[in-house]
PDB file of C-alpha atoms in Angstrom:
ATOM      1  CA  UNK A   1      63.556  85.003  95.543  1.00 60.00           C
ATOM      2  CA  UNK A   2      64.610  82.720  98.199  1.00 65.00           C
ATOM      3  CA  UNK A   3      61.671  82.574 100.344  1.00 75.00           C
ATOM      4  CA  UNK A   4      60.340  79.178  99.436  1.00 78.00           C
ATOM      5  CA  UNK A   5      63.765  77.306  99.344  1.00 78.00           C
ATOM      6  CA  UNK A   6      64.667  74.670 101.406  1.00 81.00           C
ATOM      7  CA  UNK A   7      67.403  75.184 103.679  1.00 71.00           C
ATOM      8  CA  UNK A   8      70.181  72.571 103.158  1.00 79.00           C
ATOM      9  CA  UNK A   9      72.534  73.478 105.481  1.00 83.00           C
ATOM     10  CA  UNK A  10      73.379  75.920 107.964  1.00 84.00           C
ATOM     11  CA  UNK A  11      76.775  76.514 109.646  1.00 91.00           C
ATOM     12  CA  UNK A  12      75.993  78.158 113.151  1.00 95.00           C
ATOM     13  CA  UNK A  13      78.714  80.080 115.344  1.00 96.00           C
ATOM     14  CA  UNK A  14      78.196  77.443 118.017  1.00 97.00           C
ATOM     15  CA  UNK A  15      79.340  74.994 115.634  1.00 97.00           C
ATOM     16  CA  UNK A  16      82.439  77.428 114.834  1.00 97.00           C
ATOM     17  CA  UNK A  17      83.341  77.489 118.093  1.00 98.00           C
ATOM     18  CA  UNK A  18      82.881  73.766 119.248  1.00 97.00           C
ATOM     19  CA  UNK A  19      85.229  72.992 115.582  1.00 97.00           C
ATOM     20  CA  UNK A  20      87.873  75.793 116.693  1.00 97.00           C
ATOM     21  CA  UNK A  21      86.975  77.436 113.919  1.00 97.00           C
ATOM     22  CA  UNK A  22      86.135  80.716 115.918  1.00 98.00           C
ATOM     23  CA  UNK A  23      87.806  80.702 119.293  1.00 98.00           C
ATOM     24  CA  UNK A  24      84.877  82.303 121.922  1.00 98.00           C
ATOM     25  CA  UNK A  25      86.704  85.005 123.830  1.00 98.00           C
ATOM     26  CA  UNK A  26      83.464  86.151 125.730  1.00 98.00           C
ATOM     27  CA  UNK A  27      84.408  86.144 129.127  1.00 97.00           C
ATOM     28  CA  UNK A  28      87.554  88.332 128.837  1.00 97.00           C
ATOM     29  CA  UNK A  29      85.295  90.765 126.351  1.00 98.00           C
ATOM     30  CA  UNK A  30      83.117  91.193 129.548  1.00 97.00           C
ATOM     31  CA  UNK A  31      85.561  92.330 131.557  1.00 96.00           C
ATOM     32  CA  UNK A  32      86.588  94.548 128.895  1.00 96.00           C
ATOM     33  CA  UNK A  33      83.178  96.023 128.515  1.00 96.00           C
ATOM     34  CA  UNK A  34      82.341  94.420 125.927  1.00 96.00           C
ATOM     35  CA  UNK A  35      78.550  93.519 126.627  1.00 96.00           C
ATOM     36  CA  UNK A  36      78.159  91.080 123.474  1.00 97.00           C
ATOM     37  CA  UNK A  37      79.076  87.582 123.012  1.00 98.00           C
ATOM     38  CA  UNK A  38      82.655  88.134 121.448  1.00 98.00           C
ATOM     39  CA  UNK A  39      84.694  85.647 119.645  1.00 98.00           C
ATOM     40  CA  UNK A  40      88.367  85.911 117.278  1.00 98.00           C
ATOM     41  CA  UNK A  41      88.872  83.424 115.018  1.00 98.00           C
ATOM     42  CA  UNK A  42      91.390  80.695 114.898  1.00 98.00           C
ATOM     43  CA  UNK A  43      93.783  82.810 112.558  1.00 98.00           C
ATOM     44  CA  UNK A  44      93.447  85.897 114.748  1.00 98.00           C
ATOM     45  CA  UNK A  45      93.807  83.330 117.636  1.00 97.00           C
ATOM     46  CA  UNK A  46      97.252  81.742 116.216  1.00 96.00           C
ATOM     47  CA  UNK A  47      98.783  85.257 115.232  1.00 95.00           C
ATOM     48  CA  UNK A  48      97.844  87.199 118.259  1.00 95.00           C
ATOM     49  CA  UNK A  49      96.689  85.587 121.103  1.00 96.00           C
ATOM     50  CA  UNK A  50      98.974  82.029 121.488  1.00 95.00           C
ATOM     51  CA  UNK A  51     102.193  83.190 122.788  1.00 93.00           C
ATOM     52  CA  UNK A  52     104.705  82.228 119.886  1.00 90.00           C
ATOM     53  CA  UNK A  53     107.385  79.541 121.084  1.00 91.00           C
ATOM     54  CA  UNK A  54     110.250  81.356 122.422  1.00 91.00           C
ATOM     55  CA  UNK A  55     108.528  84.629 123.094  1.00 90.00           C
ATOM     56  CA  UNK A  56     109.571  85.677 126.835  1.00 92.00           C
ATOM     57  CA  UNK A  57     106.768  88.076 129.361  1.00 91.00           C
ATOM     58  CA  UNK A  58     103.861  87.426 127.123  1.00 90.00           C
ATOM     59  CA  UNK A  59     100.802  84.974 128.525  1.00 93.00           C
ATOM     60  CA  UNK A  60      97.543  84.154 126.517  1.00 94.00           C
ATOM     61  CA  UNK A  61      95.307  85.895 128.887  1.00 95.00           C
ATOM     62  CA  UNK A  62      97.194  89.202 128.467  1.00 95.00           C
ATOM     63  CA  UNK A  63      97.472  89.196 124.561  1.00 95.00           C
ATOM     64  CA  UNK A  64      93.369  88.289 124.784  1.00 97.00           C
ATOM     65  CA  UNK A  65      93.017  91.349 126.913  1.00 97.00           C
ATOM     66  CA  UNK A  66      95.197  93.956 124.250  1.00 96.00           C
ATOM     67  CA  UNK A  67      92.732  92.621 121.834  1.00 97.00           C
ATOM     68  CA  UNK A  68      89.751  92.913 123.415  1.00 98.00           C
ATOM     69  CA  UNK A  69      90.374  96.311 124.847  1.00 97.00           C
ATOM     70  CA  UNK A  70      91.765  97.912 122.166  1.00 97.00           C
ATOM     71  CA  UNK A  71      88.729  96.707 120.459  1.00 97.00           C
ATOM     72  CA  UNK A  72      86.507  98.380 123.106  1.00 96.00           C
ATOM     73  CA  UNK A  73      88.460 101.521 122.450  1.00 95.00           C
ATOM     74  CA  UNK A  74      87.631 101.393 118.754  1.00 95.00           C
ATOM     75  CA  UNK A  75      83.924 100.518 119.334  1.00 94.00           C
ATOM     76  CA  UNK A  76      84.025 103.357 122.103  1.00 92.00           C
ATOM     77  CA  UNK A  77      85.549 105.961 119.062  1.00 91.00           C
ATOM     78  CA  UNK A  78      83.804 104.485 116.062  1.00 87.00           C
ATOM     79  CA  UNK A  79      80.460 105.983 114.248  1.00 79.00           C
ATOM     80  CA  UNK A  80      77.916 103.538 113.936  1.00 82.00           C
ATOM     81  CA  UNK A  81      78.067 100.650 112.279  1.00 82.00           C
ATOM     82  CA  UNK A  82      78.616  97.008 112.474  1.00 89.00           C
ATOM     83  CA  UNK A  83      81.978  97.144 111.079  1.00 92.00           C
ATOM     84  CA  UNK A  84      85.687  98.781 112.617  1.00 95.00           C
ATOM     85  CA  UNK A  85      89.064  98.489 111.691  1.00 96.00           C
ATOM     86  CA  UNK A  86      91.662  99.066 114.824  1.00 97.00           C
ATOM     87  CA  UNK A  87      94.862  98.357 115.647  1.00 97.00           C
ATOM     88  CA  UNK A  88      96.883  96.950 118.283  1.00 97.00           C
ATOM     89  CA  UNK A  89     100.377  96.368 118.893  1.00 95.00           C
ATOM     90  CA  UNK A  90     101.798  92.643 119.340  1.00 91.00           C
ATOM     91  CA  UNK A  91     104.990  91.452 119.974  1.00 90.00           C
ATOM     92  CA  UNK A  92     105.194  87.705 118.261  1.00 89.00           C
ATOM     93  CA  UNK A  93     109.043  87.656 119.214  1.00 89.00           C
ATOM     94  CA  UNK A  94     111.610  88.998 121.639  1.00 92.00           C
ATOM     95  CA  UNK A  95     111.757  92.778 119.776  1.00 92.00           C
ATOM     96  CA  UNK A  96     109.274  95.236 120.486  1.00 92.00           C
ATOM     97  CA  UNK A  97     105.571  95.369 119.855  1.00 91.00           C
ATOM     98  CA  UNK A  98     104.414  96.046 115.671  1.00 95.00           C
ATOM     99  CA  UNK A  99     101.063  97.348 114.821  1.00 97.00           C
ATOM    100  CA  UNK A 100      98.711  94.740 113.342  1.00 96.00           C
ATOM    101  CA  UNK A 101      95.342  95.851 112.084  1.00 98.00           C
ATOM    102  CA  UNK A 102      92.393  93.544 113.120  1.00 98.00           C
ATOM    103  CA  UNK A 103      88.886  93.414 111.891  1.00 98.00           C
ATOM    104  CA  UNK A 104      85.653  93.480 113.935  1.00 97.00           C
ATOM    105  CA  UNK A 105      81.930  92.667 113.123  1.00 97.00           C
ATOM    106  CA  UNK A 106      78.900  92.842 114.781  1.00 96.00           C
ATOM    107  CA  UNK A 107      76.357  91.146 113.010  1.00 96.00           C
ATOM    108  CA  UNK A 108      73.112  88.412 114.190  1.00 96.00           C
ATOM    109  CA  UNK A 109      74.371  85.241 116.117  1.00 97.00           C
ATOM    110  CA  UNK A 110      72.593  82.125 115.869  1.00 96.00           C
ATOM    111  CA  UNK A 111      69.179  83.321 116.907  1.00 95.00           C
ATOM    112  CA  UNK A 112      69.864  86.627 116.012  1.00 95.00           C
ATOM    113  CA  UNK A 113      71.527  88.329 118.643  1.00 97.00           C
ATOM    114  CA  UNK A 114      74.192  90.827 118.365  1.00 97.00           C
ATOM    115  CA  UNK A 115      77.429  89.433 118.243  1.00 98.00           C
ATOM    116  CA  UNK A 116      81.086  90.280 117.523  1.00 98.00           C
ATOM    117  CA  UNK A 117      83.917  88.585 115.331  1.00 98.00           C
ATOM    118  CA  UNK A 118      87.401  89.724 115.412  1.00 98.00           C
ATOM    119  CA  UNK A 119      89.235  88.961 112.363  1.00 98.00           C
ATOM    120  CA  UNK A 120      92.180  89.249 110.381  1.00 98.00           C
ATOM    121  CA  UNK A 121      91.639  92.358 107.746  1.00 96.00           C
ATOM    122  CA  UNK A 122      91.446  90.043 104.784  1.00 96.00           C
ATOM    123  CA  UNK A 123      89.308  87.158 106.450  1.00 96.00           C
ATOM    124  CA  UNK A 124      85.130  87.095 105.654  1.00 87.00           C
TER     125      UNK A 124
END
């Protein structure tokens, strides 16, 4: 049906990324074994990787790495697919850690390569 349209406009992950939109987390997904370009986006960022003001013994690069792993974990359990629920457990004040369910996609990057999106449950 849409073969002979003209593309208006296209939105592209790298243009995610360079708005904030989608934070790329890549580097830290490598070291969690994660062999595809990996990126959270700016909600999942906000809620579970920035250390909330206040918050005592958390750093960025730590709450990156529960997310990421525990996301390798899932991928590691999961049937195929290009879509997971998991869980992992964040502390976003001073009491102990709460489960908070997080959403991951793999689906065709900007040229088509496999990539991943963490996301909040309810986000597209």
């Amino acid at each position: 049906m849409f073969e002979e349209a003209e593309l208006i406009y296209r939105y592209t992950r790298a243009q995610a990324i360079a708005d904030g939109v989608l934070v790329d987390v890549t580097a830290t997904a490598k070291e969690a074994g994660i062999t595809y370009p990996t990126a959270v986006t700016h909600a999942v960022f906000e809620r579970h990787i920035r250390v909330p003001d206040g918050v005592i013994g958390q750093d960025e690069r730590g709450r990156a790495w529960d997310v990421l792993w525990m996301l390798r974990f899932a991928i590691a359990r999961s049937p195929e697919g290009d879509f997971l629920l998991y869980t992992v457990f964040a502390r976003n004040d001073n009491a102990e850690p709460r489960p908070v369910k997080l959403k991951a996609l793999c689906h065709p990057g900007d040229e088509g390569e496999p990539v991943i999106t963490v996301l909040l449950p309810d986000e597209d």
